[in-house]
CSV table of C-alpha atoms in Angstrom, one decimal:
chain,number,residue,atom,x,y,z
A,6,UNK,CA,-12.5,12.1,-10.3
A,7,UNK,CA,-15.6,12.7,-8.2
A,8,UNK,CA,-16.9,10.4,-5.5
A,9,UNK,CA,-20.0,9.6,-7.6
A,10,UNK,CA,-17.9,7.4,-10.0
A,11,UNK,CA,-17.9,4.7,-7.3
A,12,UNK,CA,-21.7,4.2,-7.7
A,13,UNK,CA,-21.6,4.6,-11.4
A,14,UNK,CA,-19.0,2.0,-12.2
A,15,UNK,CA,-19.8,-0.6,-14.8
A,16,UNK,CA,-20.3,-4.2,-13.9
A,17,UNK,CA,-16.9,-6.0,-13.4
A,18,UNK,CA,-15.6,-7.8,-16.4
A,19,UNK,CA,-15.6,-11.6,-16.2
A,20,UNK,CA,-12.5,-11.9,-18.4
A,21,UNK,CA,-10.1,-14.3,-16.6
A,22,UNK,CA,-6.7,-13.0,-15.9
A,23,UNK,CA,-3.6,-15.2,-15.6
A,24,UNK,CA,-2.2,-15.3,-12.1
A,25,UNK,CA,1.3,-14.6,-13.3
A,26,UNK,CA,0.0,-11.4,-15.0
A,27,UNK,CA,-1.7,-10.5,-11.7
A,28,UNK,CA,1.5,-10.9,-9.7
A,29,UNK,CA,3.5,-9.0,-12.3
A,30,UNK,CA,1.3,-6.0,-12.4
A,31,UNK,CA,0.9,-6.1,-8.6
A,32,UNK,CA,4.6,-5.9,-8.1
A,33,UNK,CA,5.0,-3.1,-10.6
A,34,UNK,CA,2.2,-1.1,-8.9
A,35,UNK,CA,3.7,-1.6,-5.5
A,36,UNK,CA,7.1,-0.5,-6.7
A,37,UNK,CA,5.6,2.6,-8.3
A,38,UNK,CA,3.8,3.6,-5.2
A,39,UNK,CA,6.2,2.8,-2.4
A,40,UNK,CA,8.6,5.7,-2.6
A,41,UNK,CA,6.1,8.2,-1.1
A,42,UNK,CA,6.8,6.7,2.4
A,43,UNK,CA,10.6,7.1,2.2
A,44,UNK,CA,11.5,10.2,0.1
A,45,UNK,CA,12.6,13.4,1.9
A,46,UNK,CA,10.0,15.4,0.1
A,47,UNK,CA,7.3,13.8,2.1
A,48,UNK,CA,8.9,14.7,5.4
A,49,UNK,CA,9.5,18.3,4.2
A,50,UNK,CA,5.9,18.7,3.2
A,51,UNK,CA,4.7,17.4,6.6
A,52,UNK,CA,7.0,19.8,8.4
A,53,UNK,CA,5.4,22.6,6.4
A,54,UNK,CA,2.1,21.5,8.0
A,55,UNK,CA,3.6,21.6,11.4
A,56,UNK,CA,4.2,17.8,11.9
A,57,UNK,CA,7.8,16.7,12.1
A,58,UNK,CA,7.5,13.2,13.6
A,59,UNK,CA,7.6,10.5,11.0
A,60,UNK,CA,4.9,8.3,12.4
A,61,UNK,CA,2.1,10.8,12.7
A,62,UNK,CA,2.9,12.3,9.3
A,63,UNK,CA,2.8,8.8,7.7
A,64,UNK,CA,-0.7,8.1,9.1
A,65,UNK,CA,-2.0,11.6,8.2
A,66,UNK,CA,-0.7,11.4,4.6
A,67,UNK,CA,-2.0,7.8,4.0
A,68,UNK,CA,-5.3,8.2,5.7
A,69,UNK,CA,-6.1,11.7,4.5
A,70,UNK,CA,-8.3,10.3,1.7
A,71,UNK,CA,-10.7,8.9,4.3
A,72,UNK,CA,-11.2,12.4,5.8
A,73,UNK,CA,-10.7,13.5,9.4
A,74,UNK,CA,-11.2,10.0,10.8
A,75,UNK,CA,-10.2,9.2,14.4
A,76,UNK,CA,-7.1,7.3,14.9
A,77,UNK,CA,-9.1,4.1,15.6
A,78,UNK,CA,-10.4,4.1,12.1
A,79,UNK,CA,-6.9,4.4,10.7
A,80,UNK,CA,-5.8,1.5,12.9
A,81,UNK,CA,-8.6,-0.7,11.5
A,82,UNK,CA,-7.7,0.2,7.9
A,83,UNK,CA,-4.0,-0.2,8.3
A,84,UNK,CA,-4.2,-3.5,10.2
A,85,UNK,CA,-0.6,-4.4,11.1
A,86,UNK,CA,0.3,-1.4,13.2
A,87,UNK,CA,0.0,-1.5,17.0
A,88,UNK,CA,-2.6,0.8,18.6
A,89,UNK,CA,0.2,2.8,20.4
A,90,UNK,CA,1.8,3.6,17.0
A,91,UNK,CA,-1.4,4.9,15.4
A,92,UNK,CA,-2.6,6.7,18.5
A,93,UNK,CA,0.3,9.1,18.0
A,94,UNK,CA,-1.5,10.6,15.0
A,95,UNK,CA,-3.9,12.4,17.4
A,96,UNK,CA,-3.8,16.1,16.6
A,97,UNK,CA,-2.8,15.8,12.9
A,98,UNK,CA,-6.2,17.1,11.7
A,99,UNK,CA,-5.8,20.1,14.0
A,100,UNK,CA,-2.4,20.8,12.4
A,101,UNK,CA,-4.1,20.8,9.0
A,102,UNK,CA,-7.3,19.3,7.5
A,103,UNK,CA,-7.2,16.2,5.4
A,104,UNK,CA,-7.5,18.2,2.2
A,105,UNK,CA,-4.3,20.0,2.9
A,106,UNK,CA,-2.5,16.7,3.8
A,107,UNK,CA,-3.7,15.3,0.5
A,108,UNK,CA,-2.5,18.3,-1.5
A,109,UNK,CA,0.8,18.2,0.3
A,110,UNK,CA,1.1,14.5,-0.5
A,111,UNK,CA,0.6,15.3,-4.2
A,112,UNK,CA,3.2,18.0,-3.9
A,113,UNK,CA,5.7,15.7,-2.4
A,114,UNK,CA,5.1,13.0,-5.0
A,115,UNK,CA,5.5,15.5,-7.9
A,116,UNK,CA,8.8,16.9,-6.4
A,117,UNK,CA,10.2,13.4,-5.8
A,118,UNK,CA,9.3,12.2,-9.3
A,119,UNK,CA,11.0,15.2,-10.9
A,120,UNK,CA,14.1,14.8,-8.6
A,121,UNK,CA,14.8,11.2,-9.6
A,122,UNK,CA,14.0,11.9,-13.2
A,123,UNK,CA,11.3,9.4,-13.9
A,124,UNK,CA,11.5,8.8,-17.6
A,125,UNK,CA,7.9,8.5,-18.9
A,126,UNK,CA,6.9,10.4,-22.0
A,127,UNK,CA,3.5,12.1,-22.2
A,128,UNK,CA,2.4,9.3,-24.5
A,129,UNK,CA,3.4,6.6,-22.1
A,130,UNK,CA,1.6,8.4,-19.2
A,131,UNK,CA,-1.5,8.7,-21.4
A,132,UNK,CA,-1.3,5.0,-22.3
A,133,UNK,CA,-0.8,4.0,-18.7
A,134,UNK,CA,-3.8,6.1,-17.7
A,135,UNK,CA,-5.9,4.5,-20.5
A,136,UNK,CA,-5.3,1.1,-18.9
A,137,UNK,CA,-5.4,1.9,-15.2
A,138,UNK,CA,-8.4,4.2,-15.4
A,139,UNK,CA,-10.5,1.3,-16.7
A,140,UNK,CA,-9.3,-0.8,-13.8
A,141,UNK,CA,-10.2,1.9,-11.2
A,142,UNK,CA,-13.6,2.6,-12.9
A,143,UNK,CA,-14.5,-1.1,-13.0
A,144,UNK,CA,-13.4,-2.1,-9.5
A,145,UNK,CA,-15.7,-3.4,-6.9
A,146,UNK,CA,-15.0,-1.3,-3.7
A,147,UNK,CA,-17.1,-3.4,-1.3
A,148,UNK,CA,-14.9,-3.9,1.8
A,149,UNK,CA,-12.1,-1.9,0.2
A,150,UNK,CA,-11.9,1.0,2.6
A,151,UNK,CA,-8.6,2.6,1.5
A,152,UNK,CA,-9.0,1.9,-2.1
A,153,UNK,CA,-12.5,3.5,-2.1
A,154,UNK,CA,-11.3,6.5,-0.3
A,155,UNK,CA,-8.4,7.1,-2.7
A,156,UNK,CA,-10.8,6.5,-5.7
A,157,UNK,CA,-12.9,9.4,-4.4
A,158,UNK,CA,-10.0,11.9,-4.4
A,159,UNK,CA,-10.0,14.4,-7.1
A,160,UNK,CA,-7.0,13.8,-9.4
A,161,UNK,CA,-4.4,16.5,-9.5
A,162,UNK,CA,-3.6,18.5,-12.7
A,163,UNK,CA,0.0,17.1,-13.0
A,164,UNK,CA,-0.4,14.1,-15.4
A,165,UNK,CA,2.3,12.0,-13.8
A,166,UNK,CA,1.1,12.6,-10.3
A,167,UNK,CA,-2.5,11.8,-11.4
A,168,UNK,CA,-1.2,8.5,-12.7
A,169,UNK,CA,0.5,7.9,-9.4
A,170,UNK,CA,-2.8,8.5,-7.6
A,171,UNK,CA,-4.5,5.9,-9.8
A,172,UNK,CA,-1.7,3.6,-9.0
A,173,UNK,CA,-2.4,4.3,-5.3
A,174,UNK,CA,-6.0,3.2,-5.7
A,175,UNK,CA,-5.1,-0.2,-7.1
A,176,UNK,CA,-2.3,-0.6,-4.6
A,177,UNK,CA,-4.6,0.0,-1.7
A,178,UNK,CA,-7.2,-2.2,-3.3
A,179,UNK,CA,-4.8,-5.1,-3.2
A,180,UNK,CA,-3.8,-4.2,0.3
A,181,UNK,CA,-7.5,-4.2,1.4
A,182,UNK,CA,-7.9,-7.6,-0.2
A,183,UNK,CA,-4.8,-8.9,1.5
A,184,UNK,CA,-6.2,-8.0,5.0
A,185,UNK,CA,-9.2,-10.2,4.2
A,186,UNK,CA,-6.9,-13.1,3.4
A,187,UNK,CA,-4.8,-12.5,6.5
A,188,UNK,CA,-7.9,-12.6,8.7
A,189,UNK,CA,-9.1,-15.7,7.0
A,190,UNK,CA,-5.9,-17.4,7.9
A,191,UNK,CA,-6.2,-16.2,11.5
A,192,UNK,CA,-3.0,-14.2,11.1
A,193,UNK,CA,-3.4,-11.2,13.4
A,194,UNK,CA,-1.7,-7.8,13.1
A,195,UNK,CA,1.4,-8.6,15.1
A,196,UNK,CA,1.6,-12.2,13.8
A,197,UNK,CA,1.7,-11.0,10.2
A,198,UNK,CA,4.6,-8.7,10.9
A,199,UNK,CA,6.6,-11.5,12.6
A,200,UNK,CA,6.0,-13.6,9.5
A,201,UNK,CA,7.1,-10.6,7.3
A,202,UNK,CA,10.4,-10.4,9.1
A,203,UNK,CA,10.9,-14.2,9.4
A,204,UNK,CA,10.5,-14.6,5.6
A,205,UNK,CA,12.8,-11.7,4.9
A,206,UNK,CA,10.2,-9.4,3.3
A,207,UNK,CA,10.9,-6.6,5.8
A,208,UNK,CA,13.9,-6.0,8.1
A,209,UNK,CA,13.0,-6.7,11.7
A,210,UNK,CA,14.4,-3.3,12.8
A,211,UNK,CA,12.1,-1.5,10.4
A,212,UNK,CA,9.1,-3.5,11.4
A,213,UNK,CA,9.7,-3.1,15.1
A,214,UNK,CA,10.4,0.6,14.8
A,215,UNK,CA,7.4,1.6,12.6
A,216,UNK,CA,4.8,-0.8,14.0
A,217,UNK,CA,5.8,-0.4,17.6
A,218,UNK,CA,4.8,-3.8,18.9
A,219,UNK,CA,6.2,-4.4,22.4
A,220,UNK,CA,8.7,-7.1,23.2
A,221,UNK,CA,5.9,-9.0,25.0
A,222,UNK,CA,3.5,-8.7,22.0
A,223,UNK,CA,6.2,-9.7,19.6
A,224,UNK,CA,7.1,-12.8,21.7
A,225,UNK,CA,3.5,-13.8,22.0
A,226,UNK,CA,2.9,-13.6,18.3
A,227,UNK,CA,6.1,-15.6,17.7
A,228,UNK,CA,4.9,-18.3,20.2
A,229,UNK,CA,1.6,-18.5,18.3
A,230,UNK,CA,3.4,-19.1,15.0
A,231,UNK,CA,5.7,-21.7,16.6
A,232,UNK,CA,2.6,-23.5,17.9
A,233,UNK,CA,1.2,-23.5,14.3
A,234,UNK,CA,4.4,-25.0,13.0
A,235,UNK,CA,5.1,-21.9,10.9
A,236,UNK,CA,8.2,-20.9,12.9
A,237,UNK,CA,10.9,-22.9,14.7
A,238,UNK,CA,11.5,-22.1,18.4
A,239,UNK,CA,14.3,-19.7,17.4
A,240,UNK,CA,12.0,-17.7,15.1
A,241,UNK,CA,13.2,-19.2,11.9
A,242,UNK,CA,10.5,-19.8,9.3
A,243,UNK,CA,9.8,-23.5,8.6
A,244,UNK,CA,8.9,-25.1,5.3
A,245,UNK,CA,5.3,-25.1,6.5
A,246,UNK,CA,5.5,-21.4,7.3
A,247,UNK,CA,7.0,-20.6,3.9
A,248,UNK,CA,4.3,-22.6,2.2
A,249,UNK,CA,1.6,-20.9,4.2
A,250,UNK,CA,3.0,-17.4,3.5
A,251,UNK,CA,3.2,-18.2,-0.2
A,252,UNK,CA,-0.4,-19.4,-0.1
A,253,UNK,CA,-1.6,-16.2,1.4
A,254,UNK,CA,0.1,-14.2,-1.4
A,255,UNK,CA,-1.5,-16.6,-4.0
A,256,UNK,CA,-4.9,-16.2,-2.5
A,257,UNK,CA,-4.5,-12.4,-2.5
A,258,UNK,CA,-3.6,-12.7,-6.2
A,259,UNK,CA,-6.7,-14.8,-6.8
A,260,UNK,CA,-8.8,-12.2,-5.0
A,261,UNK,CA,-7.3,-9.5,-7.3
A,262,UNK,CA,-7.9,-11.4,-10.6
A,263,UNK,CA,-11.3,-9.8,-11.1
A,264,UNK,CA,-9.8,-6.3,-10.5
A,265,UNK,CA,-7.6,-6.7,-13.7
A,266,UNK,CA,-10.4,-8.2,-15.8
A,267,UNK,CA,-11.2,-4.9,-17.6
A,268,UNK,CA,-7.8,-4.9,-19.3
A,269,UNK,CA,-7.0,-8.6,-19.3
A,270,UNK,CA,-3.5,-10.3,-19.3
A,271,UNK,CA,-2.1,-8.2,-22.1
A,272,UNK,CA,-3.2,-4.9,-20.6
A,273,UNK,CA,-2.0,-5.9,-17.1
A,274,UNK,CA,1.4,-6.8,-18.4
A,275,UNK,CA,1.6,-3.7,-20.6
A,276,UNK,CA,0.7,-1.5,-17.6
A,277,UNK,CA,3.4,-3.3,-15.5
A,278,UNK,CA,5.9,-2.4,-18.2
A,279,UNK,CA,4.8,1.2,-18.3
A,280,UNK,CA,5.1,1.6,-14.6
A,281,UNK,CA,8.4,-0.2,-14.1
A,282,UNK,CA,10.6,2.9,-14.8
A,283,UNK,CA,9.1,4.6,-11.7
A,284,UNK,CA,10.3,2.0,-9.3
A,285,UNK,CA,13.6,1.7,-11.2
A,286,UNK,CA,14.3,5.4,-10.9
A,287,UNK,CA,13.7,5.4,-7.1
A,288,UNK,CA,15.8,2.3,-6.7
A,289,UNK,CA,18.6,3.9,-8.6
A,290,UNK,CA,18.4,7.0,-6.4
A,291,UNK,CA,19.0,4.8,-3.3
A,292,UNK,CA,15.4,5.4,-1.9
A,293,UNK,CA,15.0,1.8,-0.6
A,294,UNK,CA,18.4,1.3,1.1
A,295,UNK,CA,16.6,1.3,4.5
A,296,UNK,CA,14.5,-1.6,3.5
A,297,UNK,CA,17.4,-3.9,2.7
C-alpha cells in the first residue's frame, strides 16, 4: 500500500455503527496486535540489528513507520511514557534505518504467528482483509499520527502478516483517538498510567518499569487524581473514578464509530470473529502471563 492512498481515500461512510459492535471489534483488534510487544521473536530480531535493550527496541519497532524521527516525536505520539524512557531510544536509527526495523518487525510477527499456530485459513485471511481494507481505506487520518504512518507502510507479501499490519493501522487509529479523549479529560501522561493500574487494567510493576515515571512523578499524579475524587488517599479507585474511566473508554468508542462505518455492525462483528483466533493462540501460548 503506497502513501498516496491516504489522500485518495473515499469520503467516510455515514452508516451508524452500534457501540457494542465498536467495542467488540476494538477488543479483538487489540488482542490480535498486542503479542508483538511480548514475544521473544521481537527481541531476537532487535538483537540482530544490534539493539538488545527492551525499551529502545520497543520504541524503534513501534515508531519505525514514522521514519527516522527524533525521540521527542515518539514521545509525543506515544503519550504515556516518561521523557526519560523514550530518550533511551537515541541511537536506534544509527543501529539500523527505520525501513530495516519495519522489515524486522514483520519478520518477528511472521515467526511468532507460525510458532503459536494461528489457525486462519487462506479464505478467512482473505475475508478479513476484504473487511479491514475497506476500513483502512476509508479512515480519516487527520490527527491520527501513528495510524497514518502505519497506513503508509507497504504491506508485506506474507498474507497473514499483511493482515496483521492492517490490524495495526486500526489499532493505532483507536490509540490516537484515545489520546484526544485523555487530553480532553485533562488526564496527563502519568495520570492516565496511575488510573490504568488503579483500575486493574495494567499491573503497577509493568507500568512503572516500562513507562519509568519517578516516585515523585507517580505520587504527584496520584495526588491530582485524589483531588479530583477519582482515587482514595491510599490510591484505590473510587466509584467516581471508575465512572470517569468508563466514560473515557465510551467516548473513545464514540470517536471510533465512524471508522467502522464502511463495514457496519455486521462487518465489524464478523471481523472481530475472524481475528479472535490470533489473540486466543497467543493467550494459549502463555504470551500474556506478565500482564496478569
